[in-house]
XYZ file of C-alpha atoms in Angstrom:
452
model
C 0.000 0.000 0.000
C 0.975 3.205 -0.738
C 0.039 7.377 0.524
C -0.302 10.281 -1.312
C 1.481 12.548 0.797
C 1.535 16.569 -0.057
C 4.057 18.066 -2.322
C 4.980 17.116 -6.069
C 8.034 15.755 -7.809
C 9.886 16.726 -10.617
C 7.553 14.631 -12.724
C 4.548 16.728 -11.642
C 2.547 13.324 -10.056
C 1.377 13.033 -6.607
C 3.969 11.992 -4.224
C 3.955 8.761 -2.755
C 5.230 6.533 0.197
C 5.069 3.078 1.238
C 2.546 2.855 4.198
C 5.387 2.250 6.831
C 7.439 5.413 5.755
C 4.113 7.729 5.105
C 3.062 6.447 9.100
C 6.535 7.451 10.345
C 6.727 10.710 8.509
C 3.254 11.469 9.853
C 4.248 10.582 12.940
C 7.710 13.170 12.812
C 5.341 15.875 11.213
C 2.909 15.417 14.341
C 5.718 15.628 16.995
C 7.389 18.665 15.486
C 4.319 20.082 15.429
C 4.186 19.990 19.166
C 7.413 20.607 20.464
C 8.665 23.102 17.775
C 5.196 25.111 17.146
C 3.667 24.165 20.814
C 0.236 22.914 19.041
C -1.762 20.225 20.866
C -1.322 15.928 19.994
C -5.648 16.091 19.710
C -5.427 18.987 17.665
C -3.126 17.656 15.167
C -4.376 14.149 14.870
C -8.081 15.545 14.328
C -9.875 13.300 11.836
C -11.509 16.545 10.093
C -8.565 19.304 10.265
C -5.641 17.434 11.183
C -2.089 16.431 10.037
C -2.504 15.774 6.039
C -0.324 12.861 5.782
C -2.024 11.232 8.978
C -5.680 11.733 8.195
C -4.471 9.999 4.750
C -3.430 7.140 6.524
C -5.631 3.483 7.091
C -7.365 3.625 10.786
C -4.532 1.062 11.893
C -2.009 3.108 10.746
C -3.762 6.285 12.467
C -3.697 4.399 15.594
C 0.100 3.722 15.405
C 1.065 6.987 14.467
C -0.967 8.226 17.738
C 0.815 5.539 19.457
C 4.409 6.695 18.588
C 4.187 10.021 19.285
C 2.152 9.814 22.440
C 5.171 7.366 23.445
C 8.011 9.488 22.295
C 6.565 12.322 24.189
C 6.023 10.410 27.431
C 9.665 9.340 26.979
C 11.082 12.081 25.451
C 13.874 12.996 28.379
C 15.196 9.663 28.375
C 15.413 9.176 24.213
C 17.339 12.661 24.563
C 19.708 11.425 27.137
C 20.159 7.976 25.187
C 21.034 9.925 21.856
C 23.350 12.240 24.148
C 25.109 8.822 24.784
C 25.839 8.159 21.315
C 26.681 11.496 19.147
C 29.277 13.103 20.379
C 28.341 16.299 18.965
C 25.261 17.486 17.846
C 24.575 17.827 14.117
C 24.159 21.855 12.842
C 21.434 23.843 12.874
C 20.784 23.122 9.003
C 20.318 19.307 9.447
C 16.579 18.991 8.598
C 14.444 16.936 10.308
C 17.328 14.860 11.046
C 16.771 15.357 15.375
C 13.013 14.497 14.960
C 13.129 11.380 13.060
C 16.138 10.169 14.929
C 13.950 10.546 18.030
C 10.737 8.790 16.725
C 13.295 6.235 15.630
C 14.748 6.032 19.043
C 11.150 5.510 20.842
C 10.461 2.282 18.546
C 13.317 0.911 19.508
C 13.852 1.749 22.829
C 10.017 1.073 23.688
C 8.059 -0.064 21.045
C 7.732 -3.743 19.707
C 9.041 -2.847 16.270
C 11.535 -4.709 14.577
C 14.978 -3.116 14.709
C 16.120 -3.209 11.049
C 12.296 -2.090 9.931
C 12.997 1.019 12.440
C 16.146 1.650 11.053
C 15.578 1.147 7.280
C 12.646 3.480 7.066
C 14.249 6.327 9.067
C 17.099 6.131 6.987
C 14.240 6.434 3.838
C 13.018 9.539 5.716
C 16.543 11.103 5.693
C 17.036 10.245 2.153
C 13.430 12.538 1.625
C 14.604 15.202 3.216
C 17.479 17.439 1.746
C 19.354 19.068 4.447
C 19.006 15.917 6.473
C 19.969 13.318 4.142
C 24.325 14.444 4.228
C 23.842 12.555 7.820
C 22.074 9.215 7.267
C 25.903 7.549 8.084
C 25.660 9.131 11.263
C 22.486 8.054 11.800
C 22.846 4.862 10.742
C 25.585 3.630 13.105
C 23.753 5.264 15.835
C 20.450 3.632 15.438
C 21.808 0.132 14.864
C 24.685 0.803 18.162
C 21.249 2.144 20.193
C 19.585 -1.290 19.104
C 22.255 -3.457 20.299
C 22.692 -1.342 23.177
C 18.952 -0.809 24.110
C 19.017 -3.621 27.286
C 21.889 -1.444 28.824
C 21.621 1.936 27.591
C 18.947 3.376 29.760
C 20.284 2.101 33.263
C 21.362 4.531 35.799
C 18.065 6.858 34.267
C 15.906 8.469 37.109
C 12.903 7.645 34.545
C 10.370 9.677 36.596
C 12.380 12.480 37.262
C 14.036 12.881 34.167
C 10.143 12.817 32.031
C 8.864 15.239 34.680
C 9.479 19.245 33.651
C 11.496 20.606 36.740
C 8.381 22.826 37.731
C 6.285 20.505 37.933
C 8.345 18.439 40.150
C 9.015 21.472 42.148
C 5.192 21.972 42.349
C 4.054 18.112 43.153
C 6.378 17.798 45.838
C 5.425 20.408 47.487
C 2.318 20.051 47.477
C 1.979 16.197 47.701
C 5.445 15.650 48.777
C 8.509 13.962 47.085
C 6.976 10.121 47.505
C 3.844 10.761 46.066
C 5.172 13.386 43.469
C 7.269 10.263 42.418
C 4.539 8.507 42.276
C 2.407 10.608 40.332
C 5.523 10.741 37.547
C 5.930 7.029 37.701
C 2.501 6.565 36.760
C 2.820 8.989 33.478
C 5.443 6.576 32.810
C 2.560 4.280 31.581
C -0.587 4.818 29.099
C -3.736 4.870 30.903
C -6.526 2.242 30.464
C -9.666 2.792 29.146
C -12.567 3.700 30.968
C -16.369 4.019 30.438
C -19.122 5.136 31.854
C -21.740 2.414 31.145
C -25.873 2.809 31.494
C -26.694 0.587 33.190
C -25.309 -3.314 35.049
C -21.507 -2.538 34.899
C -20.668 -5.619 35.658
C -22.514 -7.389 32.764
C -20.214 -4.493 30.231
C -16.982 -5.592 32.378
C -17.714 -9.745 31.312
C -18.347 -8.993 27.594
C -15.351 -6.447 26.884
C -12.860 -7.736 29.208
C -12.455 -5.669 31.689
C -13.219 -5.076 35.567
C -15.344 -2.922 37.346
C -14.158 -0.441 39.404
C -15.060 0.853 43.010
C -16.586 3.829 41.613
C -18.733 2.003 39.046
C -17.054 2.560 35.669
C -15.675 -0.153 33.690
C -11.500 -0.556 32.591
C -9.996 -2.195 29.892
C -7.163 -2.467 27.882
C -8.516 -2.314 24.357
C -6.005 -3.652 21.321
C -8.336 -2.247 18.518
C -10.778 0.609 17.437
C -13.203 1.737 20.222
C -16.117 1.662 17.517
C -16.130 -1.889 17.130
C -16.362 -2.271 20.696
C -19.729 -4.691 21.369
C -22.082 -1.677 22.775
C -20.629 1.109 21.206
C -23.132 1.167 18.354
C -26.189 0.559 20.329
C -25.212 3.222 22.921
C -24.750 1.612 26.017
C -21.850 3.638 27.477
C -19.223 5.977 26.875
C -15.752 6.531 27.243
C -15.055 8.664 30.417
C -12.267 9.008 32.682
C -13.290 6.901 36.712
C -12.092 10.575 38.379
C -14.044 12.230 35.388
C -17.603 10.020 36.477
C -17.076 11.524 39.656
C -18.752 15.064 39.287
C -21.793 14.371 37.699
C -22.699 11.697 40.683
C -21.625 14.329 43.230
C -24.619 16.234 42.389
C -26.901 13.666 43.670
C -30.246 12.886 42.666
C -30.937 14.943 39.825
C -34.219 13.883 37.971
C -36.562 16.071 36.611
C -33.954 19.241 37.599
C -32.576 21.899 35.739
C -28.887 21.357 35.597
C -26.190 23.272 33.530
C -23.180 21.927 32.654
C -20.563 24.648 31.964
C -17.303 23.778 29.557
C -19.502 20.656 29.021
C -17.824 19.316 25.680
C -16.968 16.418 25.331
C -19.761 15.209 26.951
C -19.522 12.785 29.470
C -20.925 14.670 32.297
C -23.350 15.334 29.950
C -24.753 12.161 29.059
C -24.585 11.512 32.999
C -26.981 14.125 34.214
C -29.157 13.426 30.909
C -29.373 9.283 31.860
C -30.004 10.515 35.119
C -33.194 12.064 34.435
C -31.946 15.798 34.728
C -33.164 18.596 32.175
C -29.679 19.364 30.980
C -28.512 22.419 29.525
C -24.912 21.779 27.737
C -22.324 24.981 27.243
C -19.290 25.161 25.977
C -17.837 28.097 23.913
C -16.709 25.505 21.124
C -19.328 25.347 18.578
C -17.568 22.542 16.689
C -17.183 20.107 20.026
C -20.922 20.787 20.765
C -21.604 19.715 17.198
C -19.691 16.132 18.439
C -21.301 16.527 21.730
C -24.272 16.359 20.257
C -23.193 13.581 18.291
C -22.717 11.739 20.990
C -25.733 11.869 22.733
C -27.589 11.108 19.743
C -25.773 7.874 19.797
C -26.529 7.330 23.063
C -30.152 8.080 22.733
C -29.869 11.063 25.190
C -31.032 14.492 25.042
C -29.704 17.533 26.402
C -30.051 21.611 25.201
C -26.929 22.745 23.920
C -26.027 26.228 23.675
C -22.597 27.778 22.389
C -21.624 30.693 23.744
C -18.904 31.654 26.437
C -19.839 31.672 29.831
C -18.850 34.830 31.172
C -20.892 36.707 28.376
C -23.753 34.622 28.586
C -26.840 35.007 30.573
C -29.960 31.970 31.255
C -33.970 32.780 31.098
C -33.978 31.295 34.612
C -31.741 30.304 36.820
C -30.942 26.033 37.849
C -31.171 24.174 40.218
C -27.437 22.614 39.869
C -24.352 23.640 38.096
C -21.577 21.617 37.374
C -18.429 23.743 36.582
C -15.647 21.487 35.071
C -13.741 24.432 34.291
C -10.797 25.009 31.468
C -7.164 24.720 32.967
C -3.774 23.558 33.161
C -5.048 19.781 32.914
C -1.534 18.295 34.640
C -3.956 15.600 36.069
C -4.447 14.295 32.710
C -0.613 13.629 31.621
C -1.003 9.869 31.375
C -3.770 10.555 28.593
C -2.079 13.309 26.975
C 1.443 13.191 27.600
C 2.127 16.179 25.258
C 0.599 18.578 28.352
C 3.956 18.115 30.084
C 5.942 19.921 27.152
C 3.242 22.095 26.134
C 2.257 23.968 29.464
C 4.331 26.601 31.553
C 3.940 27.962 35.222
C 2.274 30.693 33.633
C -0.350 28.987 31.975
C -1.268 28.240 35.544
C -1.734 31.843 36.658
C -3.635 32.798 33.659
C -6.296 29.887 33.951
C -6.936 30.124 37.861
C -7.780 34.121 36.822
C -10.363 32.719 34.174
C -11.537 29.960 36.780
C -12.440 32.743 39.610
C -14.581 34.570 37.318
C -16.597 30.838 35.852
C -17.212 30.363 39.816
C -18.668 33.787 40.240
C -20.803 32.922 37.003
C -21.785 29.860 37.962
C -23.150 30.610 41.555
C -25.154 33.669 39.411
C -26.424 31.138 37.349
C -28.004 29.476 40.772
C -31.127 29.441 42.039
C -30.949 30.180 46.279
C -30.629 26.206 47.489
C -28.739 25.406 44.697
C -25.631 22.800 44.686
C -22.400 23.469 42.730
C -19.759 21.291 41.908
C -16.907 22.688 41.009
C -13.793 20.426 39.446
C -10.371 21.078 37.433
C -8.917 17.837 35.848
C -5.467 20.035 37.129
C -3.037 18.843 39.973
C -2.291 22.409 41.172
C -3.763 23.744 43.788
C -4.296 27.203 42.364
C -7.231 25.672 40.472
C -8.692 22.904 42.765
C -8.406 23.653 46.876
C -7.504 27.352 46.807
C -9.540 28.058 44.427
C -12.360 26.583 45.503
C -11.670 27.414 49.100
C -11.518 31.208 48.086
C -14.708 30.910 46.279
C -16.372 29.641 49.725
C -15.237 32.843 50.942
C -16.569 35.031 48.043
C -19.518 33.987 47.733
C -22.153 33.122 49.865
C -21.755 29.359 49.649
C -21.929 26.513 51.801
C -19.393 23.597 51.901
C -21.299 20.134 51.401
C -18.760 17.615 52.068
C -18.667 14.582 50.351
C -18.605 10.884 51.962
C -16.011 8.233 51.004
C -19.570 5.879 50.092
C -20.581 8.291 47.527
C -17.216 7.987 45.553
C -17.399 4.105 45.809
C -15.143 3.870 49.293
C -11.852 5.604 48.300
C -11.558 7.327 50.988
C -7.962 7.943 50.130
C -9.352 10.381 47.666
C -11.072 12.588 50.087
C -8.959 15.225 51.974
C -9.884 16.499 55.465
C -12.594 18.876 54.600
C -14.503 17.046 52.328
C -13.600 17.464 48.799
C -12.073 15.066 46.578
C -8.242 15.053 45.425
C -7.613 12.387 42.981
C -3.826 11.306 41.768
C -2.467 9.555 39.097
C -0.805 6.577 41.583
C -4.264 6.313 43.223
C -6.373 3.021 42.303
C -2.874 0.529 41.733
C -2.973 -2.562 40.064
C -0.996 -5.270 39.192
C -1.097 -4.456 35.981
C -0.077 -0.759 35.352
C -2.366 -0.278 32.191
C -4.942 -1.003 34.628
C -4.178 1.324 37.654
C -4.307 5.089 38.059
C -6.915 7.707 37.820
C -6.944 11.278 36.283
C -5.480 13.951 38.406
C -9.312 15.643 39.690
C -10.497 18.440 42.322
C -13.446 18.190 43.082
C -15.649 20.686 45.698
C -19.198 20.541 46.176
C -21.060 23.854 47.674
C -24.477 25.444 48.411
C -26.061 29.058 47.585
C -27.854 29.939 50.811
């Protein structure tokens, strides 16, 4: 099989590649992409507006491509060091994509079940494409094919979890969660997550059929190998893919049927399709007219119904106020680094600042958006405390709200989850397993408050 790939040669047809070259150089494209022009992994391997080489790729090749950068980000500091190891000095300036294919290269082989010499031939067919990079395929050649020979050895004496883990937010963990658990937490990045869902109904029944187990909390895990569409229940609806710490929210809010509930940032949907099974008369915002359109798509797949309106928040203003409010508000999402591993590159200390600013003005929203009685839940899938405790402890002060704590039964018995006062802390090293695919949860604040 072959790619069309963009570009023209000198005979004026369509370029071309074999599959396993036009996967790799989709896969170098995508990871440039993020760590020379800072753009997002989900943004460049969108089906609709994505990559052009990857969205012409097969939907097994798609999958790989996803695979190899997600895994070359996640183990980005320790590719870097092993390639340290081996060049003595780095090539100029004017070398092409020479550094980005020898690192996708060096992720295969260093962590990937791919055949050594198929790693090695096609990235040398990548340098050959490229014309500044191709003067160094001898160099890259003997240092592929030493790091392949080497690969049992070459890695030892790596601090793995410190060495993937961006020196402020090591600074940040440990201080906050202190240096065992902050290990912890970067140990568990180490690893992709599992995948969870959110069924309708009889978890257990969904856990025998795909596989998987049920967890305290009630959502389902497994390790798929193939394309979450042909899943037995995706196509009739009966559950979702959702994060366990992501399910939490939504159940927080308690019995819900027959109220008015808005869900604020509510794309993708999950929470959404929770209140909606529940019985609730959800409204759905989100400022993102496109990821209401899939929202929507969603629910119609699930046979749920919920009002969606796109506007932003902080501009926006409801005929009546609800009864419930469920703010899962934008920020830094460092609790989510196992799912997106490109986060830990992408963000900066500042990012922090900036999103906790937009996060106190969406709580003073929301509890204007409440009727008097009301219950919020507010939640950041973030591990830093300026957008889960302090921020929702300063909103307790602002406003007048009224902590409702929340009970280790109503988050399936983890109490480890709950701090002192009553909200919920999740961390990535929380739920272990044997297995590590199958441990972990998404890093999750989560306060729940009254409007007198």
């Amino acid at each position: 099989m072959s790619v069309r790939i963009q570009g023209r040669p000198r005979s004026g047809k369509p370029a071309t590649l074999p599959a396993g070259q036009a996967a790799r150089s989709a896969a170098t494209e995508i990871y440039a992409g993020i760590v020379e022009r800072r753009l997002s992994l989900d943004s460049l391997v969108d089906p609709l507006s994505g990559n052009a080489t990857y969205r012409g790729l097969e939907p097994r090749d798609r999958r790989f491509v996803r695979a190899l950068v997600a895994m070359t980000l996640r183990r980005q500091g320790e590719i870097d060091t092993a390639l340290r190891k081996l060049i003595a000095k780095r090539p100029p300036a004017a070398s092409g994509r020479l550094g980005r294919i020898m690192e996708i290269a060096a992720a295969q082989l260093l962590f990937m079940s791919v055949p050594d010499h198929a790693v090695v031939s096609v990235a040398l067919d990548q340098l050959d494409a490229d014309k500044d990079a191709r003067h160094f395929k001898g160099l890259a050649n003997a240092v592929l094919r030493r790091m392949a020979r080497e690969k049992e050895t070459i890695l030892d004496g790596i601090d793995a979890p410190r060495r993937e883990t961006p020196d402020w937010l090591w600074d940040r963990w440990t201080k906050a969660y202190g240096e065992p658990n902050a290990r912890l937490i970067a140990t568990a990045h180490l690893e992709e997550a599992g995948l969870d869902l959110t069924v309708k109904s009889n978890p257990a029944l969904w856990a025998e059929r795909l596989g998987g187990v049920v967890l305290p909390t009630g959502s389902v895990r497994l390790a798929p190998s193939g394309p979450i569409d042909e899943l037995a229940g995706f196509g009739e609806g009966e559950w979702w893919v959702q994060d366990a710490a992501a399910a939490l929210p939504a159940r927080l809010l308690g019995d819900v049927s027959g109220k008015r509930v808005l869900d604020l940032c509510a794309a993708p949907g999950g929470k959404t399709a929770q209140l909606a099974a529940a019985g609730a008369k959800v409204t759905a915002l989100d400022i993102s007219a496109g990821r209401l359109e899939r929202l929507a798509g969603n629910l119609k797949r699930l046979g749920l119904t919920a009002e969606t309106v796109a506007a932003d928040a902080l501009d926006w203003t409801p005929a009546e106020a609800f009864d419930a409010v469920l703010l899962d508000a934008p920020c830094s999402a460092t609790g989510t680094i196992r799912r997106h591993p490109d986060i830990a590159r992408l963000k900066e200390p500042e990012d922090v600042d900036t999103l906790a600013k937009l996060q106190t003005r969406m709580i003073e929203k929301a509890v204007g958006f409440l009727k008097p009685g009301g219950t919020l839940v507010y939640c950041t899938c973030s591990l830093e405390a300026e957008e889960g405790e302090r921020q929702f402890s300063g909103a307790l002060y602002r406003h007048d709200l009224t902590l409702l704590p929340i009970a280790a039964a109503e988050v399936g018995g983890l109490s480890e989850i709950l701090r002192p006062d009553g909200t919920v802390r999740t961390l990535p090293c929380h739920l272990p397993s044997e297995t590590p695919r199958m441990s972990g949860l998404d890093g999750f604040f989560i306060g729940r408050c009254q409007k007198r």
